[in-house]
Amino acid sequence: MNENKLVWVFIEQRDGKPAEVSFELLSKGRKLAESLNGELQAVLIGHNMQAVAEETFHYGVTDVLLADHPDLNHYNTLPYSRIMSELVDRYQPRIVLFGGTFIGRDLAPRVASHTRSGLTADCTDLQVSDVTYLRKDYSRLLLQIRPAFGGNIIATIICPDSPVQMATVREGVMEKIPLSQPVAGRITPVYYEPDAADQLVRIIARHHEESKVNLKAAPIIVAGGYGMGNWQNFQILYELARVIGGEVAGTRAAVDAGYIDHVRQVGQTGVTVRPKLYIACGISGAIQHRAGMSESNKIIAINADPDAPIFGVCHYGIVGDVMEVIPKLIDAYKHKLK
Amino acid sequence: MSYHSIVMVKQVPDTANISGQVMKPDGTVNRSKLPTIFNPEDKVALELALQFRDRFGGTVRVMTMGPLKASDLLRECLYMGADEAFLISDRKFAGADTLATSYVLAQALRQLGNYDIIFAGRQAIDGDTAQVGPQTAEKLSLPQITYTEAILNAEGSTITVKRKVDNGFEVLEGTLPLLLTVVKDAATPRPFRAKRVMAYKNAHTLLELEKMTEGNSLLYMDQLKEEYVSKGLFIPTLTADDLDVDLNRCGLGGSPTKVHKIESVVLGGSAHETIPPTKDGMYALIDKLMEDHIFG
């Protein structure tokens, strides 16, 4: 078995800017490395990445494996997965974490396939623990915890016989916790030799807008679910959000029904948020959704069904028709605070 | 130039409608207890492949790995317009995670061969992992383009694809052969064609033919199979014996990820405060939120 105790985080960047989720994973990775008595390391691929590499020292990274080359400027599946796979083969880290993003979800399965590692998608919690599985004892395995099967169950996945254990985690799930003082880490250059096969897919145009939505930073979130009934009804949430100064979000069911865009999805396969106030409107409260909002400071639930699971996580529960309750709430706010 | 495509499709439990004893003690899913549907993004992938064939010519084959009743799904693919369908089915493949699944799929694709593009849905709704597409591509040493929104053009061995990324898109040029995973918005699946339903509702796998002829002689069985093959109504089944597979890499045993623990989600009634849905109730709620220092 792999005696290695390295915890790796793949640091993703877009236009030279590191992704928030990478720092969140470093913060979690540091704790996992402590549980393993191991070391936290980062893998960074891009061009002119020195400053980003140094930023990881604020999260306890002792060594950054850095592949820096003009051809690696933008994420591209083949060269990135080739570099990452070769590094995993060579160093055999015990744990590798990727963001559950367009990049991480493209890259991680490819690397896991090449190295024949276990990979669990969209984990909502990660722990290290001794495990007995099929009457065999395993020391310090990675517990990969995620809701599964329509939210009816929470599954703990392990990779008992896989030397390398991999997981992806969505943005916001782990908390970003920088150290007060950076550690004295080192940067290890990774030599990149361009290969014709790396260019089998070529980027010929890119269109990327800065996200206008930052749910994670919003102090108040007004969220709607499938229970809003239709797109027209959903619009009342924007009115409420405008009056009380919040952002609008939705559940996966609301996104699937076309009420709201995916960038505003809260939950296991969307963003995890911890606002001061979360108002859940017409949301039944499936576990995948609750995974993304249950740590909000205060939660108000408005639902016509008194047995909706959302009432199990809220602080204030209102049983009623959202289309009648929300206008009353807006009026009350205006009366009291304006 | 015409192109040959293979679409990987999956029959999935309708996760929105789960009830009863669906989890087995070993933590895997008792799929027989679940209503099943055509995985939505795989259906879109098939539609995109059919549109591609309509535009450039060529063929569209479909394949699925699953239990014997997954032949229902393959008939649906034939109703939509697929040229040929293949069922990959063996108890030895059961309980596979994404790595073991992609291994068998890759070996089946090697066997079918002669493809320019492999299509798959971005992800299946029963796991939402989005891993099988890229893992299959990797095993075949093929390039991949995930999150495909549109195929803009194809010329010779080059395909131009628009791909969704966070808050935007990329246009990529890829050299064939390659694998595409397709997002929901890429196309609207066509309805089943009545004429094709009439023709292909009688398309069957070998096992289905055997059930139909129970009690008859083997000779009759052979004749029947010949007849179905000649009418284009035979759905070949590929088992572990038909494929060049290392059984250590298949099924539950070949899966590095294992389910250690399953907890049913038990909802404790929380000690929340009930607010009446009235004007007074809303006034009281605002007061409480001011006390909580959220407003004001």
XYZ file of C-alpha atoms in Angstrom:
634
model
C 0.000 0.000 0.000
C 0.972 3.579 -0.560
C 2.964 4.783 2.451
C 2.967 8.242 1.045
C 1.197 10.921 3.049
C 0.992 13.657 0.477
C -2.232 15.574 0.036
C -2.435 17.324 -3.318
C -4.725 20.073 -4.509
C -4.951 20.934 -8.179
C -4.911 24.734 -8.356
C -7.000 25.876 -11.291
C -6.613 29.252 -12.937
C -8.453 31.203 -15.595
C -6.524 33.983 -17.329
C -3.893 33.692 -14.638
C -6.383 34.162 -11.800
C -6.594 31.292 -9.315
C -10.041 29.877 -8.552
C -11.570 30.437 -5.130
C -12.434 26.762 -4.884
C -8.722 25.903 -5.017
C -8.044 27.892 -1.837
C -11.070 26.320 -0.186
C -9.636 22.902 -1.044
C -6.206 23.884 0.253
C -7.828 24.836 3.567
C -9.501 21.421 3.771
C -6.410 19.681 2.423
C -4.335 21.149 5.224
C -6.611 19.484 7.795
C -6.508 16.182 5.916
C -2.714 16.378 5.770
C -2.628 16.916 9.538
C -4.804 13.823 10.073
C -2.399 11.835 7.915
C 0.679 13.349 9.553
C 1.522 14.289 6.021
C 2.226 17.237 3.823
C 0.049 19.564 1.756
C 1.264 20.178 -1.777
C -0.194 21.991 -4.761
C -0.034 21.349 -8.483
C -0.234 24.440 -10.644
C -0.272 24.527 -14.435
C -0.280 27.726 -16.493
C 1.995 30.552 -17.579
C 3.605 33.250 -15.407
C 2.242 31.571 -12.312
C 4.918 32.567 -9.766
C 2.632 34.880 -7.762
C -0.188 32.344 -7.661
C 2.250 29.680 -6.517
C 3.406 31.905 -3.656
C -0.200 32.636 -2.670
C -0.658 28.965 -1.792
C 1.970 29.329 0.982
C -0.702 31.270 2.897
C -2.653 28.018 3.068
C 0.164 25.831 4.307
C 1.471 24.433 1.027
C 5.007 23.192 1.521
C 5.717 22.463 -2.118
C 4.172 23.714 -5.345
C 4.741 21.571 -8.403
C 4.658 24.206 -11.118
C 4.403 23.573 -14.848
C 4.870 27.011 -16.373
C 4.921 27.325 -20.162
C 3.376 29.710 -22.754
C 1.497 26.777 -24.354
C -0.168 26.063 -21.003
C -1.706 29.510 -20.701
C -5.287 28.235 -20.927
C -6.743 25.010 -19.648
C -6.715 22.346 -22.350
C -7.639 18.763 -21.541
C -4.842 16.826 -23.204
C -1.702 18.654 -22.044
C -3.087 19.318 -18.563
C -4.216 15.738 -18.011
C -0.933 14.413 -19.382
C 1.092 16.544 -16.965
C -1.149 15.747 -14.008
C -1.229 12.016 -14.749
C 2.546 11.837 -15.049
C 2.944 13.675 -11.738
C 0.490 11.367 -9.950
C 2.244 8.317 -11.401
C 5.568 9.600 -10.257
C 4.838 10.941 -6.759
C 1.859 8.719 -5.795
C 0.097 11.235 -3.547
C -2.328 9.651 -1.074
C -5.111 12.156 -1.764
C -5.764 14.460 -4.741
C -8.514 17.106 -4.646
C -10.000 18.954 -7.617
C -12.641 21.697 -7.799
C -16.004 20.514 -9.092
C -15.843 23.032 -11.934
C -15.842 22.908 -15.723
C -12.102 22.404 -15.470
C -11.966 19.974 -12.533
C -14.779 17.814 -13.857
C -13.048 17.585 -17.240
C -9.603 16.868 -15.817
C -10.124 14.692 -12.724
C -11.834 11.699 -14.425
C -9.160 11.619 -17.090
C -6.359 11.562 -14.515
C -8.206 9.014 -12.363
C -8.667 6.772 -15.400
C -5.031 6.977 -16.381
C -3.784 6.228 -12.873
C -6.655 3.803 -12.115
C -7.535 5.727 -8.981
C -10.851 5.914 -7.199
C -12.632 9.210 -7.796
C -15.755 10.508 -6.060
C -17.606 13.497 -7.477
C -19.171 16.391 -5.596
C -18.256 15.421 -2.064
C -19.922 17.489 0.631
C -17.524 16.375 3.342
C -14.078 14.771 3.487
C -12.505 13.120 6.523
C -9.610 10.814 7.280
C -10.380 7.784 9.430
C -9.410 4.183 10.126
C -11.904 1.873 8.461
C -12.862 -1.778 8.701
C -14.211 -2.915 5.355
C -15.140 -6.534 4.639
C -13.379 -7.602 7.862
C -10.127 -5.980 6.826
C -8.617 -3.042 8.675
C -7.413 -0.036 6.749
C -5.526 2.771 8.346
C -6.375 6.396 7.635
C -8.535 6.191 4.552
C -10.209 9.188 2.971
C -13.934 9.169 3.680
C -15.683 10.737 0.726
C -19.126 11.759 1.828
C -21.882 12.797 -0.544
C -25.629 12.656 -0.896
C -26.746 10.093 -3.456
C -29.765 8.738 -5.138
C -32.200 11.572 -5.265
C -31.097 12.706 -1.833
C -32.592 9.700 -0.110
C -29.266 8.657 1.295
C -25.898 9.990 2.379
C -23.154 7.711 1.140
C -19.655 7.373 2.522
C -17.361 6.208 -0.251
C -13.904 4.757 0.344
C -11.130 3.540 -1.933
C -9.601 0.832 0.274
C -7.233 -0.638 -2.306
C -6.524 2.405 -4.435
C -3.094 3.897 -3.689
C -4.356 7.312 -4.750
C -7.752 8.595 -3.585
C -9.345 11.408 -5.576
C -12.349 13.636 -5.039
C -13.993 16.678 -6.529
C -15.721 19.310 -4.403
C -17.938 22.165 -5.539
C -17.197 25.790 -4.839
C -18.240 27.019 -1.389
C -18.532 23.597 0.240
C -15.281 23.942 2.171
C -14.398 27.113 3.994
C -11.422 29.144 2.886
C -9.161 29.639 5.903
C -5.790 31.293 5.248
C -3.032 31.012 7.862
C -2.058 34.133 9.766
C 1.513 33.652 8.552
C 2.515 31.989 5.268
C 4.702 28.915 5.526
C 8.137 28.851 3.912
C 7.185 26.661 0.984
C 9.196 25.853 -2.105
C 8.390 25.817 -5.783
C 9.436 22.757 -7.761
C 9.447 23.379 -11.512
C 7.864 20.655 -13.625
C 9.399 20.366 -17.053
C 6.834 20.513 -19.856
C 7.793 19.147 -23.232
C 5.176 20.171 -25.843
C 3.885 17.222 -27.821
C 1.963 17.243 -31.110
C -0.741 15.082 -29.514
C -1.435 17.881 -26.999
C -2.858 19.931 -29.854
C -5.482 17.450 -31.091
C -8.012 19.878 -29.640
C -7.254 23.553 -30.175
C -8.979 26.552 -28.609
C -9.861 28.945 -31.423
C -12.106 31.364 -29.546
C -12.933 32.077 -25.930
C -15.738 34.113 -24.539
C -15.705 34.526 -20.832
C -17.641 37.037 -18.782
C -16.790 37.900 -15.243
C -19.506 36.392 -13.139
C -22.092 39.006 -12.264
C -23.400 36.777 -9.545
C -21.560 36.150 -6.325
C -23.936 34.180 -4.165
C -21.230 33.286 -1.673
C -20.679 36.929 -0.770
C -24.375 37.853 -0.500
C -25.498 38.564 3.094
C -29.109 37.771 2.198
C -30.323 35.155 -0.282
C -33.885 34.735 -1.484
C -34.183 31.284 -3.011
C -37.006 29.654 -4.921
C -37.800 26.055 -5.702
C -40.031 24.107 -8.007
C -42.909 24.991 -5.677
C -42.897 28.537 -7.066
C -45.052 26.977 -9.764
C -43.930 28.885 -12.849
C -41.469 31.417 -14.207
C -43.863 34.337 -13.698
C -44.329 33.543 -10.009
C -40.567 33.204 -9.637
C -40.120 36.868 -10.562
C -41.614 37.960 -7.236
C -38.414 36.722 -5.590
C -36.450 39.422 -7.431
C -38.830 42.003 -6.007
C -38.324 40.684 -2.473
C -34.544 40.539 -2.967
C -34.485 44.096 -4.301
C -36.453 45.447 -1.322
C -34.449 43.701 1.399
C -31.094 43.868 -0.406
C -30.360 40.258 -1.334
C -29.445 38.002 -4.217
C -31.843 35.541 -5.833
C -30.980 31.849 -6.017
C -32.767 28.639 -6.919
C -32.805 24.913 -6.380
C -31.773 22.414 -8.998
C -35.440 21.677 -9.721
C -36.016 25.398 -10.350
C -32.983 25.484 -12.670
C -34.170 22.359 -14.522
C -37.632 23.880 -14.895
C -36.061 26.966 -16.480
C -37.082 29.390 -13.723
C -33.512 30.525 -13.094
C -29.995 30.154 -14.495
C -27.583 27.464 -13.284
C -25.062 30.059 -12.019
C -27.592 30.858 -9.284
C -28.117 27.238 -8.200
C -27.574 26.505 -4.517
C -26.901 22.936 -3.424
C -24.639 19.949 -3.872
C -24.244 20.439 -7.617
C -24.397 24.219 -7.406
C -22.880 26.633 -4.904
C -22.770 26.254 -1.138
C -23.670 29.435 0.715
C -23.617 30.670 4.319
C -25.473 33.992 4.300
C -26.803 35.903 7.295
C -30.328 35.218 6.085
C -31.645 32.585 3.683
C -35.282 32.751 2.652
C -36.414 29.454 1.119
C -39.574 29.936 -0.936
C -41.473 26.979 -2.351
C -38.471 24.736 -1.616
C -39.211 21.250 -0.342
C -35.699 20.839 1.058
C -34.081 17.812 -0.562
C -30.798 16.846 1.054
C -28.808 18.066 -1.964
C -30.281 21.499 -1.534
C -29.866 21.541 2.223
C -26.216 20.576 1.766
C -25.770 23.951 0.113
C -27.555 26.209 2.605
C -28.070 24.575 6.001
C -25.176 26.528 7.540
C -26.883 29.842 6.891
C -27.074 31.993 10.010
C -30.886 32.292 9.899
C -33.247 30.434 7.616
C -36.842 31.335 6.853
C -38.916 28.683 5.085
C -42.149 29.464 3.278
C -43.998 26.429 1.978
C -47.593 25.345 1.580
C -46.761 21.806 2.713
C -46.322 21.659 6.521
C -44.437 18.350 6.152
C -41.814 19.731 3.736
C -38.321 18.731 4.938
C -37.171 22.333 4.668
C -38.986 22.999 7.951
C -36.491 20.627 9.547
C -33.606 23.038 9.001
C -35.258 26.443 9.284
C -35.391 28.863 12.185
C -38.643 30.513 11.172
C -41.289 28.480 9.388
C -44.271 29.892 7.539
C -46.864 27.449 6.240
C -48.704 29.186 3.454
C -48.909 30.049 -0.219
C -45.690 31.805 -1.248
C -47.598 34.087 -3.617
C -49.648 35.402 -0.694
C -46.944 35.412 1.980
C -44.193 37.197 0.034
C -46.192 40.384 -0.736
C -47.096 40.577 2.948
C -43.458 40.174 3.900
C -42.443 42.939 1.479
C -45.123 45.258 2.904
C -44.089 44.507 6.483
C -40.430 45.223 5.670
C -41.275 48.497 3.960
C -43.488 49.546 6.842
C -40.946 48.723 9.550
C -37.732 49.803 7.897
C -38.491 52.549 5.422
C -17.367 13.155 -46.284
C -19.623 11.151 -44.047
C -19.000 10.245 -40.453
C -19.640 7.242 -38.263
C -20.849 7.938 -34.754
C -21.478 5.794 -31.726
C -23.684 7.135 -28.948
C -23.300 5.799 -25.409
C -26.670 5.809 -23.687
C -27.843 4.729 -20.253
C -31.095 3.685 -18.723
C -31.366 5.385 -15.350
C -33.683 5.181 -12.393
C -36.076 8.055 -12.319
C -34.413 9.605 -9.281
C -37.296 12.019 -8.873
C -39.606 9.053 -8.173
C -37.851 6.815 -5.694
C -39.763 4.649 -3.278
C -39.500 1.350 -1.441
C -36.498 -0.866 -0.888
C -34.083 0.374 -3.500
C -30.844 0.002 -1.590
C -29.311 -3.448 -1.204
C -27.432 -4.352 1.991
C -24.081 -4.071 0.169
C -24.858 -0.444 -0.534
C -25.515 -0.823 -4.231
C -28.806 -0.066 -5.855
C -31.557 -2.551 -6.488
C -32.383 -1.204 -9.912
C -35.173 -3.695 -10.507
C -37.250 -1.853 -7.910
C -37.067 1.443 -9.717
C -38.960 2.994 -12.596
C -36.457 3.726 -15.355
C -36.077 6.423 -17.983
C -33.751 7.353 -20.853
C -31.019 9.425 -19.233
C -32.003 12.927 -20.416
C -28.608 14.155 -21.578
C -27.905 10.862 -23.376
C -31.107 11.408 -25.319
C -29.856 14.854 -26.269
C -26.525 13.292 -27.287
C -28.380 10.876 -29.573
C -30.368 13.734 -31.075
C -27.170 15.689 -31.727
C -25.638 12.627 -33.384
C -28.734 12.167 -35.562
C -28.684 15.831 -36.571
C -25.009 15.463 -37.408
C -25.808 12.451 -39.592
C -28.657 14.367 -41.272
C -26.243 17.153 -42.120
C -23.094 15.301 -43.122
C -24.227 11.729 -43.810
C -22.909 8.574 -42.228
C -24.235 6.251 -39.539
C -25.299 6.396 -35.910
C -24.880 3.330 -33.724
C -25.944 3.258 -30.095
C -24.749 1.109 -27.235
C -25.694 0.750 -23.625
C -24.315 -1.230 -20.742
C -26.954 -2.468 -18.368
C -29.272 -5.277 -17.377
C -31.134 -7.249 -20.042
C -34.169 -5.019 -19.783
C -32.050 -2.092 -20.991
C -33.044 -3.359 -24.452
C -36.139 -1.147 -23.981
C -33.866 1.846 -24.143
C -32.201 0.584 -27.312
C -35.581 0.179 -29.018
C -36.306 3.809 -28.137
C -33.047 4.784 -29.821
C -34.114 2.871 -32.921
C -37.486 4.675 -32.839
C -35.647 7.984 -32.887
C -33.508 7.009 -35.854
C -30.415 5.086 -34.748
C -29.123 2.695 -37.413
C -27.968 -0.082 -35.100
C -28.090 -0.846 -31.385
C -25.878 -2.950 -29.123
C -26.494 -4.188 -25.603
C -23.505 -4.767 -23.345
C -24.709 -6.983 -20.564
C -23.182 -9.460 -18.185
C -23.572 -10.120 -14.485
C -19.800 -9.772 -14.284
C -20.183 -6.090 -15.196
C -22.658 -5.375 -12.388
C -21.908 -3.050 -9.501
C -19.292 -1.138 -11.478
C -18.207 2.366 -10.528
C -17.280 4.875 -13.214
C -13.772 3.485 -13.683
C -14.902 -0.119 -14.193
C -17.827 1.036 -16.353
C -15.605 3.087 -18.620
C -13.241 0.136 -18.973
C -15.958 -2.150 -20.330
C -17.379 0.611 -22.529
C -13.936 1.309 -23.950
C -13.384 -2.378 -24.707
C -16.800 -2.549 -26.408
C -15.964 0.520 -28.481
C -12.673 -1.072 -29.523
C -14.602 -4.110 -30.652
C -17.251 -2.160 -32.583
C -14.550 0.048 -34.081
C -14.851 2.226 -37.182
C -16.019 5.417 -35.461
C -15.211 9.065 -35.952
C -17.150 10.516 -33.062
C -18.337 9.022 -29.799
C -21.219 10.901 -28.243
C -22.383 10.696 -24.627
C -24.488 12.793 -22.322
C -22.534 15.030 -19.983
C -23.715 13.026 -16.985
C -26.369 10.575 -15.831
C -28.980 11.691 -13.336
C -28.438 8.714 -11.019
C -24.927 9.751 -10.059
C -24.303 13.153 -11.662
C -20.598 12.361 -11.775
C -19.843 13.305 -15.413
C -16.896 10.903 -15.184
C -17.686 8.054 -17.564
C -17.292 10.106 -20.763
C -13.795 11.433 -20.014
C -12.691 8.104 -18.515
C -13.788 6.237 -21.648
C -11.965 8.746 -23.847
C -8.809 8.369 -21.786
C -8.864 4.586 -22.082
C -9.102 4.837 -25.864
C -6.431 7.583 -25.921
C -8.971 9.834 -27.604
C -9.280 13.579 -27.173
C -12.467 14.731 -25.466
C -14.654 17.798 -25.591
C -16.970 17.979 -22.588
C -19.991 20.268 -22.139
C -20.676 20.390 -25.899
C -23.382 22.928 -26.755
C -23.216 22.741 -30.542
C -21.288 21.224 -33.406
C -20.557 24.203 -35.615
C -18.907 22.416 -38.519
C -17.057 19.374 -39.744
C -14.576 19.298 -42.565
C -12.415 16.294 -43.311
C -11.006 15.100 -40.033
C -11.614 18.384 -38.208
C -14.686 19.213 -36.178
C -15.550 22.620 -34.721
C -17.435 22.549 -31.457
C -18.884 25.164 -29.151
C -18.391 24.197 -25.541
C -19.919 25.671 -22.413
C -17.584 26.932 -19.679
C -18.238 28.954 -16.511
C -19.945 32.191 -17.547
C -19.189 31.754 -21.207
C -18.121 29.439 -23.957
C -15.142 28.247 -25.966
C -14.935 27.317 -29.614
C -12.660 24.345 -30.115
C -11.284 22.626 -33.159
C -10.724 18.924 -32.676
C -9.067 16.260 -34.769
C -11.175 13.127 -35.249
C -11.687 10.615 -33.833
C -12.778 12.115 -30.531
C -15.392 11.871 -27.793
C -17.992 14.543 -27.079
C -20.123 14.877 -23.969
C -23.274 16.853 -24.533
C -25.245 19.241 -22.292
C -29.017 19.394 -22.107
C -29.379 22.602 -24.119
C -27.519 21.257 -27.158
C -30.618 19.882 -28.901
C -34.248 18.927 -28.403
C -34.762 15.185 -28.827
C -37.113 14.366 -31.690
C -40.256 12.400 -30.960
C -40.389 8.732 -31.925
C -41.296 8.225 -35.588
C -44.520 6.226 -35.884
C -43.199 4.213 -38.820
C -40.038 3.371 -36.950
C -41.987 2.385 -33.841
C -44.043 -0.024 -35.952
C -40.882 -1.465 -37.457
C -38.610 -1.650 -34.416
C -41.003 -2.556 -31.640
C -40.163 -6.082 -32.781
C -36.406 -5.581 -32.487
C -35.102 -8.069 -29.936
C -32.010 -9.348 -28.218
C -31.063 -13.008 -28.290
C -32.400 -13.566 -24.801
C -35.724 -12.035 -25.720
C -35.947 -14.346 -28.740
C -35.133 -17.321 -26.536
C -37.968 -16.401 -24.197
C -40.333 -16.131 -27.150
C -39.405 -19.601 -28.387
C -39.301 -21.407 -25.081
C -39.996 -25.089 -25.576
C -39.043 -25.060 -29.239
C -35.992 -26.718 -30.709
C -32.603 -25.070 -30.950
C -32.803 -25.371 -34.688
C -35.932 -23.248 -34.708
C -34.135 -20.726 -32.506
C -31.294 -20.449 -35.044
C -33.758 -19.938 -37.879
C -35.569 -17.263 -35.920
C -32.362 -15.431 -35.164
C -31.380 -15.547 -38.851
C -34.747 -14.114 -39.722
C -34.404 -11.249 -37.248
C -30.885 -10.487 -38.402
C -31.967 -10.371 -42.044
C -34.823 -8.005 -41.214
C -32.512 -5.730 -39.230
C -34.443 -6.467 -36.046
C -31.729 -8.238 -34.104
C -30.084 -6.364 -31.213
C -26.688 -7.980 -30.581
C -25.720 -8.580 -26.942
C -22.061 -8.334 -25.999
C -21.114 -10.273 -22.887
C -17.814 -10.678 -21.068
C -17.113 -13.657 -23.337
C -17.587 -11.544 -26.453
C -15.261 -8.776 -25.331
C -11.548 -8.734 -24.691
C -11.842 -7.833 -21.010
C -9.756 -8.451 -17.933
C -12.403 -9.514 -15.410
C -10.340 -8.024 -12.587
C -11.130 -4.627 -14.031
C -14.904 -5.199 -14.390
C -17.883 -4.855 -12.095
C -17.834 -4.342 -8.358
C -14.466 -6.100 -7.982
C -12.846 -3.864 -10.590
C -14.141 -0.697 -8.961
C -11.701 1.211 -6.737
C -14.516 3.123 -5.025
C -16.630 1.191 -2.555
C -19.678 2.180 -0.609
C -18.611 2.018 3.022
C -21.730 3.328 4.651
C -25.219 4.399 3.707
C -27.286 6.541 5.968
C -30.903 7.171 5.282
C -31.682 10.783 5.572
C -33.671 11.166 8.751
C -35.278 14.496 9.184
C -35.449 15.600 12.751
C -38.152 18.140 13.358
C -36.130 21.210 14.206
C -37.104 23.517 16.984
C -38.113 26.252 14.611
C -40.528 28.979 15.383
C -43.795 28.921 13.474
C -44.866 32.240 12.029
C -48.486 32.584 10.874
C -48.822 33.590 7.194
C -50.616 36.813 8.083
C -49.849 40.524 8.101
C -49.290 40.405 11.874
C -47.117 37.370 11.468
C -44.905 39.168 8.948
C -44.609 42.218 11.205
C -43.539 39.968 14.075
C -41.038 38.231 11.795
C -39.425 41.527 10.786
C -39.122 42.415 14.486
C -37.385 39.134 15.201
C -34.975 39.627 12.321
C -34.172 43.090 13.657
C -33.477 41.519 17.061
C -31.237 39.023 15.282
C -29.376 42.035 13.790
C -30.146 40.910 10.265
C -32.269 43.917 9.422
C -32.048 47.465 10.661
